[in-house]
Structures are given as structure tokens and as C-alpha cells.
Amino acid sequence: MWRHFPHEADIGVHGSGESLERAFEEAAVAMTAVITDPDSVACRETVAVTCEAPDRELLLVDWLNALIYEMATRRMLFRHFKVEFEGTRLHGTACGEAIDRARHQPATEVKGATYTALTLFEDPPGMWHAQCVVDV
Amino acid sequence: MDTTQLTRVSEFEWRVEPRGAMRVPGIIFASAELIRAMDDKVLEQVTNVASLPGIVKASYAMPDAHWGYGFPIGGVAAFDADQDGVVSAGGVGFDISCGVRTLLTGLQRADIEPVKERLADALYGSIPAGLGSTGRIHLDESGMDAMLAGGARWAVKRGWGYREDLERIEEQGCMEGAQPQAVSERARKRQRDEMGTLGSGNHYLEVQEVSEIFDPDTATAFGISRGDIVVSIHCGSRGLGHQIGTEFLKSMVISAHQHGLTLPDRELACAPIDSATGQSYLGAMRAAINCALANRQIITYLTREVFERVIPGTTLDLLYDVSHNTCKVEDHLVESRPRRLYVHRKGATRAFGPGHPELPAEFRDTGQPVLIGGSMGTASHILAGNRESETSAFSSACHGAGRAMSRRSAYKTWMGRQVIDDLHAKGILIRSPSSRGVAEEAPGAYKDVNDVVDAADAAGLARKVAKLRPVICIKG
């Protein structure tokens, strides 16, 4: 499950699922939805990313920033994500396709994930949430 | 904002006295209406910034202030390196040196009316805008280093402009102290194909008509009169600046405790100016300022090409180029004593007054042009720096309108096509790759820039010179 939450100048991305890994994956879908309708993105190519940060909150920001970097340098959009933790590291994959400006109608570019409204929490037990504001 | 915690110093100045960890007061410049409409988060952020080490005089917010990251957008704060002062990546923002430049065309509305559609299409065809667009210029490693060190001066040397342009750019087109070696491989890679691109979000290129003159003498000195056509470009340091902001925000968060800094909010991530992290950030951030200056210079070149093609014989002279997300070393008088300070302006424009030694001769009597971009389809303004602004907020003024509505609400409220048609009916042509992007940037999603500019003028931060009405808008 993913959703957006409001921020005065920008936009918040929120992901939730039965584990923190799923919540991270859904937060990434929410970030794609800032740019385009995620269902308009086909899975044609998979990109692997690895990040490392001293805590899980910083790791969420790192994960989203790693995806922003891959989107920008590969000129791709992503739809399906997979996350695994290994200590302070995150190993992830993102599957997507090259940006097609006519079909995807990208609304805006995401400049960076921020530490604003950055939280990870479990509510109710067994349901994990991960969120932060992204700068657009 | 709840104003009960504030002291109203004058009609347009509100003050929060130091309390808790605050080292200096907080000062917000706004009318009663603007301050009531401001988010409470602005006060919280102004207060937090006031607690940072080495802050001098006060933590300021401009009339267009809104909730930012650590620092409010519209925030100004100066730090003294000799008093353990800090530099903050959040206090500059992700879009380092985002700014506005305005070009004079020598044309009148009647000159462009017959070719308006053709001009709009030609500009849209030549100036890469929106996500996924790439520029014509691709930089190799040595080209990247030269650009990061040279800024607009590098661009002019490569043939993308005239020497006279450089006098009309802050820092004469080249930020000193840039350290290209402090710019990471990833930041370079994000920029390789993005030189001369507008970007997206609230960035744009607009053809505008001077619709009103408030200060005829200054307008004459600036070379503008009613009915003139000008071109304004609003964009920044693109992917390179975003990546530098991202990387240093993280390293400043992680290194904060090593520097003995207790941060009330992680977004306030900062490092002592004299630390290795602080120096490395300053070097990279200055290189990003050069990237933004080079980027706006290349877009200027592309714009000149288009005008020459559509209306042969047109010359586009640069009025001025201002940046509104920066940290710059400046000399300011504090309690009659000159001090060298690191002035952060996050969503605030420098506004040097008459007589300032850094201004080119032609602006010595008027103060520097302060270019305030509106949102799509709304007015923009040209102001001029005042002498008294030096004592108000280290010679700073507002930068734009600021959002009144979130992107999501805007997207739910408006249809992109309808926004374009409504503006067309008012004689404003929009060209954009994304109808959703247009809906999110609809004029109604922003505060009224006129109110913000009136408050800046009334507070003495800068004085109104002219108002601009959009004619063509190329939207990223």
C-alpha cells in the first residue's frame, strides 16, 4: 500500500506492508507516483542498488535517493521494487523502463528525498510504515 | 501562524524573543494577512535556526516564507566562522543557486503579437524542458571541471554569450572558491547531459510584458519602460546541485555529533565552517553555483538563437541574474562593526543597496535588480535593493510567491488542459510536456505574488520598480 501526504511546497511519500522491507518498496512506488501513474510503467529492465546508513530511517532516505539517481542517469521510471536488509546495508532492485514523455506525461522531477517527516513505525502490530517528504 | 508568541515591532516586522536554545531572536517580515496565512512550521524552523552555533543578529524569514527543510524556505541566516559558526546544506537547499535572470529584448508587445504562436513553438522546440529532456551539450571530465570552476565565464568563453553578460551576473558570472574536486562522481554523472536544460516543477522560461512601472527613475536606469517585452529564465543547478545537496545533507547528519552539534531537527544538518566537511561542502556548493550560472547562460544563448530566427535583428541584453539558494561570504556591518559572514539565503534573493562595492557601475546609484519570479500565468516583479535592507536582513528580499496549496490538491482541483485553455483566453500561451505538471503548477495553487512583493516593499527589504505580465510560458 502506498499513499501521498501533503507538504506545503513538496509532497510526502508513504509506504506500508507486513514488513519494513515491504514498506520501503511501497514508499518507492509512492515516489514513482509523484512523477507519473505507476501503472503506466512497464517492467522491462531491472536495476540493482545497494545503500548503507547507520540507521534504518537514514537508510530509507538513502534508498529513495539511490532510486532518484538511477532514474536521472538512466532516464528510466520504475514500477516494481524489492528490498532486503543486511545489517546496516540495503540491497534492492527496481524494475522499470525508459521514460516515454508522451506516454508517461512526467509531472515533475524529484530532486531528492529529505529527512522531513521521516519516520518508520509499526501500527497495528504486523503492519509497517515508512515515510518522508521528497523535494520536487 | 499563531501570532500571540510574536511581538509586532512594526506593521511589517514580527519578532520572537530568544527562548530555550535560541541564541538570537527570530524576525519575520510580513503583513498581518501574510503572517496569519503562514504555517506554524515557519516559526518552529525560524526558532530552530536561531539555535545554531555562530548565528549573528537574528534568524530571518521573508514575506514568502513557508515550511522548508530545517531552514524555512524564505529563510536568511548569517554565521561567523570565528564564533564556531556553521554552514548548512539544508540552509542552501537541494536546488543550489536556483535563480532568475531577465533579458531585455528591445521589442514591444505589438512586435511579438503576430508571431506569438511561432515564437512559443520555437522556444519550446529549442529549450529542453521537463523530466527526461537532455541538452545539446555533453560534457567530458575536463569540460565538467572547467564548467564547475568557471560558471558563466566558462560558457561565454565557449561562445555561449557575450563578455558584457558577465557584468550583469552576481559574482560577475563566476563564483570564486569553487572546488570541482569536491564534486562527486555521481553528481557529475547526473549533470553530463543536463547542461542547458530548464528542469521541471516551478522552473520556466517566460516571455513577459512590462505592465506597470512603480519607480520611473530606477526603471529608466534598468532600461525598462511600460509595454517592453522581456524574457525571464527561472532554473538552477539541475541534477548536479540536487546530488550535492543529497550527499552533504547525509554526511552532515552523520558527522553532527562528532562536531559536538545537537540538532533540534535532522534537516538542520550542518558542520562548522572550519571543519573538513564544512570546507568540502563550501567548495562543492560553489561549484554548483557555477553550474547554475553556466546553465542559465546556455539557456540564454538558446533563447537568443530562437529570437534571431523568429524576429531577425533582435538583440537580447542581460538585465541581471540573481540566485536565491546560496551561502555566500559577505562583509556586513553588525553594530557598526564590519564582519565577514557566511550568509545563507534559502529561497531569498540578495538585494544589495545603492553604493554597494560589489555592484557594477550602472547599478551603483539604484541598488541591484531583485528579480522575483511569479508562478505560471501570474505576474513577476522587478525590485531594487535598498540601503536600509543592509540593517534589516543582511541585504535580502523575498524570492517568489510560495505555494498556497499542495501539489496533490492542485492536481485534484484542476485539469491541465483547462488551465492551458483558460490562460490562452487571457492571451497567455503555455507550452509544457506534461498536463499533470501544468495542473500542479496552476496559478491558483500559489499565493498572490503581489501581496508578497508589497510586503517586501513596505518592510523596506527592496523597492518595487516594475511588474511583468506573462505572454508565453515554457514550463518544465
XYZ file of C-alpha atoms in Angstrom:
612
model
C 0.000 0.000 0.000
C 1.233 3.472 -0.767
C -0.124 6.972 -0.440
C 0.967 10.599 -0.584
C 0.670 13.060 2.271
C 0.726 16.840 1.902
C 3.679 19.143 2.491
C 3.366 22.868 1.824
C 5.855 23.125 -1.053
C 6.531 19.495 -1.850
C 4.998 16.070 -1.284
C 5.260 13.219 1.221
C 5.611 9.567 0.218
C 4.280 6.808 2.481
C 4.562 3.045 2.069
C 3.154 0.281 4.252
C 3.265 -3.526 4.348
C 3.664 -6.607 6.530
C 7.396 -5.940 6.944
C 9.688 -2.930 6.913
C 11.106 -4.204 3.605
C 7.627 -4.112 2.016
C 7.035 -0.621 3.456
C 10.292 0.557 1.809
C 9.197 -0.990 -1.507
C 5.796 0.695 -1.337
C 7.343 4.064 -0.440
C 9.317 3.735 -3.685
C 6.055 3.166 -5.618
C 4.667 6.301 -3.942
C 7.713 8.203 -5.211
C 7.121 6.985 -8.784
C 3.513 8.176 -8.373
C 4.809 11.721 -7.726
C 6.129 11.636 -11.287
C 3.615 9.502 -13.180
C 0.847 6.907 -12.815
C 2.811 3.846 -11.612
C 0.534 1.569 -13.641
C 1.734 3.261 -16.819
C 5.281 1.986 -16.177
C 6.158 -1.430 -17.618
C 8.795 -3.700 -16.115
C 11.371 -4.236 -18.894
C 14.731 -3.818 -17.163
C 15.917 -4.450 -13.610
C 18.493 -2.270 -11.862
C 20.248 -3.273 -8.638
C 21.167 -0.751 -5.934
C 22.984 -1.055 -2.609
C 22.929 1.556 0.139
C 24.388 1.835 3.591
C 23.447 4.086 6.517
C 23.875 3.987 10.296
C 20.149 3.583 10.970
C 17.021 2.404 9.142
C 15.493 5.875 8.879
C 18.572 7.211 7.102
C 18.515 4.038 5.025
C 15.002 4.880 3.737
C 16.247 8.284 2.549
C 19.314 6.628 1.004
C 17.168 4.034 -0.788
C 14.916 6.694 -2.296
C 17.932 8.846 -3.232
C 19.605 5.858 -4.896
C 16.457 5.398 -6.998
C 16.372 9.119 -7.860
C 19.962 8.802 -9.079
C 19.162 5.730 -11.199
C 16.072 7.424 -12.664
C 18.072 10.540 -13.531
C 21.163 8.919 -15.018
C 19.410 6.040 -16.821
C 16.401 8.197 -17.795
C 14.100 5.475 -16.527
C 10.975 5.148 -14.391
C 10.449 2.202 -12.052
C 7.361 0.268 -11.007
C 8.367 -2.907 -9.107
C 10.770 -2.907 -6.202
C 12.404 -5.488 -3.964
C 14.250 -4.688 -0.735
C 16.366 -6.834 1.582
C 18.282 -5.702 4.660
C 21.670 -6.971 5.668
C 22.829 -5.249 8.843
C 23.276 -1.553 8.024
C 23.011 -2.281 4.299
C 20.086 -2.424 1.935
C 20.153 -4.499 -1.231
C 17.376 -3.534 -3.594
C 16.184 -3.945 -7.135
C 13.982 -1.693 -9.215
C 12.265 -2.808 -12.395
C 11.025 -0.350 -14.973
C 11.520 1.132 -18.421
C 12.912 4.145 -20.270
C 10.914 7.374 -19.853
C 8.453 7.895 -22.688
C 7.462 11.553 -22.321
C 4.317 11.187 -24.423
C 3.036 8.109 -22.600
C 4.221 8.793 -19.042
C 3.495 12.551 -19.032
C 6.015 13.059 -16.200
C 4.518 15.756 -13.932
C 7.715 16.724 -12.176
C 11.194 15.556 -11.375
C 12.082 14.502 -7.815
C 15.232 16.353 -6.712
C 15.930 14.464 -3.512
C 14.441 12.584 -0.548
C 14.586 14.578 2.683
C 14.650 13.990 6.445
C 11.410 15.942 6.827
C 8.510 13.922 8.288
C 10.853 10.926 8.144
C 9.503 8.104 10.319
C 9.282 4.321 10.407
C 6.664 2.739 12.671
C 4.557 -0.368 13.268
C 0.810 0.167 13.603
C -1.097 -2.037 14.232
C 1.305 -4.853 15.154
C 2.449 -6.576 11.977
C 1.834 -3.533 9.740
C 4.925 -1.431 8.998
C 5.031 2.116 7.700
C 7.875 4.125 6.123
C 7.607 7.754 5.058
C 9.384 11.026 4.287
C 8.956 14.197 2.210
C 10.573 14.375 -1.222
C 11.734 17.670 -2.739
C 10.299 18.320 -6.185
C 0.562 31.168 12.294
C -0.358 31.846 15.880
C 0.859 35.429 16.336
C 0.403 35.514 20.116
C 4.013 34.366 20.572
C 5.283 37.248 18.438
C 5.942 40.893 19.168
C 4.858 43.179 16.364
C 7.817 45.548 16.000
C 6.272 47.488 13.132
C 3.483 46.992 10.607
C 5.647 44.572 8.602
C 8.082 43.146 11.159
C 7.371 40.454 13.768
C 9.825 39.292 16.366
C 10.183 36.242 18.575
C 12.426 36.852 21.575
C 15.203 34.333 22.296
C 13.919 31.456 24.425
C 15.136 27.941 25.143
C 18.149 27.120 22.958
C 17.763 30.236 20.781
C 20.954 32.321 20.614
C 19.376 35.253 18.752
C 15.824 36.478 18.097
C 13.715 35.368 15.146
C 12.404 38.071 12.819
C 9.666 37.585 10.235
C 8.868 40.280 7.670
C 5.204 40.097 6.631
C 1.864 41.856 6.609
C -0.742 40.761 9.166
C -2.565 38.826 6.433
C 0.583 37.023 5.219
C 1.736 36.076 8.697
C -1.680 34.719 9.623
C -1.595 32.551 6.490
C 1.929 31.261 7.234
C 2.297 27.724 8.546
C 3.248 27.390 12.247
C 6.170 25.300 10.985
C 7.803 28.520 9.731
C 8.024 29.848 13.284
C 9.342 26.497 14.507
C 12.019 26.489 11.810
C 12.979 30.155 12.350
C 13.352 29.313 16.052
C 15.454 26.204 15.353
C 17.819 28.098 13.034
C 18.247 30.722 15.785
C 19.753 27.985 17.975
C 22.624 27.104 15.605
C 26.190 27.966 16.709
C 27.727 31.205 15.496
C 24.481 32.761 14.198
C 24.699 36.540 14.043
C 21.974 39.116 14.830
C 18.829 37.106 14.073
C 17.190 34.251 12.191
C 15.105 35.891 9.464
C 12.095 34.911 7.353
C 10.991 36.789 4.241
C 7.319 37.598 3.423
C 7.030 34.497 1.184
C 8.344 32.132 3.884
C 6.949 28.638 4.014
C 7.718 25.247 5.527
C 11.071 24.038 4.236
C 13.701 21.521 5.306
C 15.311 22.569 8.557
C 15.509 26.166 7.383
C 12.260 27.740 6.220
C 12.053 28.477 2.505
C 12.400 32.249 2.577
C 14.949 31.991 5.395
C 18.083 34.108 5.850
C 20.778 33.418 8.448
C 24.400 34.574 8.739
C 27.178 32.799 10.627
C 30.596 33.908 11.852
C 33.408 31.369 11.358
C 35.346 32.960 14.247
C 32.476 32.183 16.619
C 32.218 28.479 15.744
C 29.703 29.328 13.026
C 28.276 26.611 10.806
C 27.427 26.045 7.171
C 24.276 24.055 6.421
C 23.388 22.049 3.304
C 19.698 22.318 4.291
C 20.129 26.083 4.657
C 21.003 26.268 0.955
C 18.644 23.563 -0.294
C 18.755 20.911 -2.988
C 18.487 23.236 -5.956
C 21.710 25.112 -5.289
C 21.789 28.585 -6.876
C 18.329 28.246 -8.348
C 17.610 31.732 -9.595
C 16.152 34.117 -12.138
C 17.684 36.082 -14.980
C 15.881 38.644 -17.064
C 16.781 39.670 -20.613
C 15.715 42.900 -22.309
C 14.593 42.424 -25.929
C 14.067 45.988 -27.173
C 10.699 44.764 -28.533
C 7.184 45.941 -27.765
C 4.050 43.822 -27.361
C 2.939 44.752 -30.895
C 6.191 43.359 -32.321
C 5.608 39.868 -30.998
C 1.810 39.638 -31.276
C 1.831 38.479 -34.944
C 4.492 35.809 -34.273
C 3.474 34.795 -30.758
C 2.471 31.198 -31.545
C 5.548 30.663 -33.707
C 7.808 32.123 -31.025
C 6.235 29.886 -28.349
C 6.692 26.777 -30.506
C 10.275 27.706 -31.407
C 11.232 28.323 -27.756
C 9.576 25.066 -26.712
C 11.371 23.251 -29.514
C 14.804 24.641 -28.648
C 14.912 24.782 -24.865
C 14.840 21.337 -23.249
C 12.171 21.313 -20.529
C 10.735 18.681 -18.234
C 11.803 15.315 -16.894
C 13.769 13.159 -19.330
C 14.906 16.035 -21.565
C 18.595 16.315 -22.428
C 20.658 19.262 -23.572
C 22.644 19.651 -26.768
C 25.874 19.973 -24.808
C 27.542 16.890 -23.382
C 30.481 17.400 -21.070
C 33.526 15.164 -20.723
C 35.574 15.183 -17.496
C 37.809 18.135 -18.389
C 34.825 20.095 -19.719
C 32.970 19.363 -16.477
C 35.907 20.609 -14.361
C 36.213 23.780 -16.428
C 32.460 24.438 -16.144
C 32.442 23.869 -12.365
C 35.363 26.267 -11.903
C 34.294 28.885 -14.434
C 30.471 29.198 -14.347
C 29.004 31.658 -16.846
C 32.534 32.889 -17.608
C 33.299 29.375 -18.941
C 30.102 29.429 -21.013
C 30.917 32.823 -22.525
C 34.454 31.634 -23.344
C 32.909 28.675 -25.167
C 30.874 31.107 -27.263
C 27.528 30.919 -25.440
C 27.216 34.617 -24.685
C 28.968 37.973 -24.592
C 31.565 39.391 -22.230
C 29.089 42.163 -21.304
C 26.734 39.493 -19.941
C 29.186 38.720 -17.155
C 28.969 42.181 -15.571
C 25.235 41.605 -15.191
C 25.536 38.418 -13.152
C 26.157 38.139 -9.410
C 29.840 37.319 -8.776
C 30.489 38.560 -12.357
C 29.395 35.145 -13.572
C 31.981 33.087 -11.710
C 31.811 32.036 -8.063
C 35.256 32.091 -6.547
C 36.416 29.304 -4.259
C 34.708 26.517 -6.191
C 36.399 23.136 -5.774
C 35.481 20.846 -8.671
C 37.370 18.030 -6.904
C 34.814 18.214 -4.057
C 32.030 17.318 -6.524
C 31.377 13.565 -6.511
C 31.399 11.236 -9.495
C 27.636 10.696 -9.069
C 26.905 14.435 -9.101
C 28.986 14.800 -12.284
C 27.223 11.882 -13.920
C 23.800 13.417 -13.203
C 24.902 16.601 -14.976
C 26.686 15.203 -18.019
C 23.695 15.578 -20.365
C 21.766 18.242 -18.458
C 23.599 21.460 -19.372
C 21.202 23.977 -20.869
C 18.020 22.302 -19.575
C 15.245 24.023 -17.636
C 14.213 21.144 -15.377
C 10.665 20.802 -14.093
C 8.452 21.778 -11.147
C 8.203 25.555 -10.871
C 11.001 26.213 -13.366
C 10.182 28.060 -16.549
C 11.193 30.394 -19.330
C 8.748 33.250 -19.821
C 8.269 35.976 -22.371
C 6.771 38.856 -20.399
C 5.389 42.347 -20.946
C 6.234 45.207 -18.593
C 2.714 46.046 -17.433
C 3.331 48.631 -14.720
C 6.148 50.924 -13.593
C 6.340 51.934 -9.913
C 9.713 53.683 -9.817
C 10.282 55.508 -13.149
C 13.849 56.669 -12.404
C 15.099 53.217 -11.461
C 13.165 51.659 -14.352
C 14.958 54.021 -16.735
C 18.302 53.081 -15.210
C 17.389 49.403 -15.660
C 16.397 50.091 -19.297
C 12.729 49.141 -18.961
C 9.561 51.002 -19.769
C 5.894 50.112 -19.934
C 4.971 47.835 -22.848
C 8.502 46.438 -23.247
C 8.956 42.716 -23.836
C 11.456 40.895 -21.620
C 12.406 37.236 -21.175
C 12.884 35.664 -17.745
C 14.529 32.314 -17.054
C 13.980 30.517 -13.726
C 16.098 27.406 -13.115
C 19.088 26.144 -11.151
C 21.986 23.725 -10.954
C 19.939 20.725 -12.133
C 20.935 17.167 -11.165
C 24.423 18.186 -10.044
C 23.125 20.534 -7.355
C 20.487 18.033 -6.225
C 23.098 15.308 -5.817
C 25.495 17.587 -3.891
C 22.649 18.629 -1.575
C 21.675 14.987 -1.019
C 25.208 13.790 -0.284
C 26.201 16.596 2.067
C 22.903 16.531 3.942
C 23.676 12.908 4.812
C 27.321 13.467 5.723
C 26.381 16.495 7.879
C 23.692 14.467 9.692
C 26.155 11.673 10.395
C 29.057 13.940 11.411
C 26.969 16.315 13.588
C 27.719 14.592 16.883
C 31.454 14.377 16.068
C 31.359 18.161 15.819
C 29.523 18.397 19.115
C 26.336 19.660 17.455
C 22.952 18.809 18.917
C 20.367 19.351 16.226
C 16.722 20.013 17.104
C 15.825 18.635 13.651
C 17.947 16.375 11.413
C 17.238 18.618 8.437
C 19.243 21.345 10.174
C 22.285 19.213 9.384
C 25.319 21.474 9.385
C 29.043 21.451 10.010
C 31.434 24.016 11.463
C 32.649 26.320 8.668
C 36.249 25.479 9.557
C 35.738 21.681 9.590
C 36.760 19.403 6.708
C 33.067 18.657 5.944
C 32.212 22.359 6.040
C 35.049 23.323 3.701
C 34.343 20.467 1.333
C 30.650 21.445 1.182
C 31.506 25.089 0.510
C 33.803 24.030 -2.355
C 31.181 21.730 -3.885
C 28.319 24.196 -3.325
C 30.280 26.988 -5.057
C 30.939 24.632 -7.980
C 27.176 24.043 -8.114
C 26.605 27.823 -8.146
C 28.871 27.927 -11.216
C 26.871 25.091 -12.756
C 23.643 27.092 -12.302
C 25.227 30.259 -13.751
C 26.549 28.283 -16.745
C 23.168 26.626 -17.200
C 21.267 29.915 -17.303
C 23.930 31.303 -19.675
C 23.474 28.408 -22.115
C 19.685 28.770 -21.990
C 20.203 32.482 -22.723
C 22.242 31.516 -25.783
C 19.487 29.165 -26.994
C 16.890 31.891 -26.414
C 18.924 34.416 -28.418
C 19.129 31.923 -31.294
C 15.353 31.488 -31.301
C 14.627 35.239 -31.264
C 17.126 35.793 -34.080
C 15.322 33.137 -36.115
C 11.758 34.300 -35.422
C 12.316 38.078 -35.242
C 15.630 38.695 -37.054
C 17.716 41.573 -35.748
C 16.529 41.251 -32.141
C 19.268 41.610 -29.547
C 18.728 40.281 -26.042
C 20.681 42.193 -23.393
C 21.004 40.789 -19.915
C 19.406 42.966 -17.221
C 20.634 40.849 -14.311
C 20.958 37.317 -12.941
C 20.149 36.550 -9.286
C 20.411 33.326 -7.294
C 18.085 32.522 -4.400
C 19.509 29.300 -2.841
C 23.061 30.082 -1.746
C 25.564 30.535 1.042
C 27.948 33.410 0.303
C 30.770 35.075 2.183
C 29.891 38.751 2.574
C 31.001 41.732 4.639
C 28.242 43.268 6.731
C 28.080 45.920 9.410
C 26.927 44.471 12.708
C 26.531 47.050 15.465
C 28.685 49.436 13.390
C 31.485 46.871 13.129
C 32.338 45.231 9.761
C 32.216 41.449 9.957
C 32.843 38.713 7.413
C 29.818 36.410 7.462
C 28.540 33.244 5.750
C 25.082 34.343 4.673
C 22.620 31.547 3.898
C 19.700 32.522 1.699
C 17.246 29.683 1.203
C 14.507 30.934 -1.087
C 15.641 34.524 -0.591
C 17.265 36.953 -3.026
C 20.312 39.092 -2.354
C 19.339 42.766 -2.505
C 22.433 44.959 -2.283
C 21.532 48.625 -1.977
C 22.926 51.710 -3.748
C 26.649 52.226 -3.323
C 27.488 48.608 -2.607
C 31.043 47.973 -3.855
C 30.164 44.622 -5.454
C 27.630 46.160 -7.843
C 28.570 47.123 -11.407
C 28.819 50.884 -12.046
C 25.408 51.076 -13.741
C 23.637 49.904 -10.576
C 25.699 51.895 -8.054
C 23.015 54.584 -7.741
C 19.963 52.325 -7.935
C 20.872 49.190 -5.986
C 20.882 45.766 -7.579
C 17.926 44.484 -9.601
C 15.991 41.962 -7.490
C 14.122 39.606 -9.808
C 11.039 37.961 -8.324
C 9.519 35.165 -10.360
C 5.799 34.565 -10.177
C 4.158 31.215 -10.751
C 2.912 30.092 -14.170
C 0.397 32.543 -15.581
C 0.833 35.155 -12.853
C 2.808 38.375 -12.558
C 6.528 38.644 -11.864
C 8.276 41.680 -10.407
C 11.483 43.640 -10.696
C 12.579 45.304 -7.477
C 15.738 47.142 -6.477
C 17.917 46.808 -3.383
C 17.626 49.463 -0.664
C 20.338 50.868 1.533
C 18.314 50.146 4.703
C 17.944 46.487 3.732
C 21.540 46.059 4.924
C 20.406 46.625 8.504
C 17.074 44.770 8.119
C 18.218 41.327 6.934
C 21.770 41.382 5.553
C 20.518 42.868 2.257
C 17.962 40.187 1.440
C 14.471 40.130 -0.031
C 11.796 37.601 -0.975
C 12.105 35.245 -3.978
C 8.634 34.351 -5.219
C 5.062 33.603 -4.361
C 5.240 30.352 -2.422
C 2.631 27.616 -2.694
C -0.795 28.037 -1.143
C -1.932 24.518 -1.983
C -0.167 21.141 -2.103
C 0.602 19.521 -5.464
C -1.888 16.761 -4.764
C -4.738 19.183 -4.020
C -3.848 21.198 -7.113
C -3.886 18.076 -9.295
C -7.276 17.127 -7.867
C -8.648 20.646 -8.342
C -7.579 21.467 -11.888
C -7.238 19.769 -15.264
C -4.041 20.693 -17.110
C -5.828 21.212 -20.425
C -8.387 23.527 -18.804
C -5.639 25.600 -17.152
C -3.904 25.982 -20.535
C -7.194 26.981 -22.243
C -8.101 29.485 -19.507
C -4.690 31.140 -19.745
C -4.931 31.124 -23.553
C -8.173 33.077 -23.249
C -6.199 35.691 -21.274
C -3.593 35.868 -24.046
C -1.003 33.698 -22.264
C 0.475 30.774 -24.211
C 1.678 27.742 -22.235
C 3.950 25.077 -23.680
C 4.694 22.082 -21.453
C 5.384 18.360 -21.884
C 3.045 17.419 -19.021
C -0.604 18.348 -18.471
C -0.445 16.996 -14.911
C 2.593 19.197 -14.309
C 0.559 22.195 -15.518
C -2.316 21.305 -13.141
C 0.081 21.032 -10.187
C 1.519 24.459 -11.052
C -1.872 26.125 -11.701
C -1.907 29.848 -10.833
C -4.461 29.238 -8.036
C -2.091 26.833 -6.263
C 0.209 29.740 -5.353
C -0.109 32.705 -3.031
C -0.563 36.083 -4.671
C 2.947 37.254 -5.532
C 1.710 40.875 -5.477
C 0.975 40.641 -1.722
C 4.453 39.211 -1.068
C 6.146 41.937 -3.106
C 4.045 44.675 -1.470
C 5.129 43.409 1.955
C 8.814 43.294 0.905
C 8.496 46.871 -0.388
C 6.660 48.131 2.691
C 9.155 46.428 5.025
C 11.988 48.220 3.192
C 13.698 44.969 2.084
C 13.635 46.142 -1.546
C 11.571 48.647 -3.516
C 9.126 47.926 -6.320
C 10.292 49.015 -9.769
C 8.141 47.213 -12.332
C 5.547 44.500 -12.731
C 5.680 41.939 -15.539
C 2.756 40.119 -17.145
C 3.356 36.728 -18.803
C 2.813 36.348 -22.544
C 4.453 32.963 -23.260
C 5.456 30.369 -20.657
C 7.661 27.360 -21.404
C 7.076 25.096 -18.443
C 9.291 22.214 -17.411
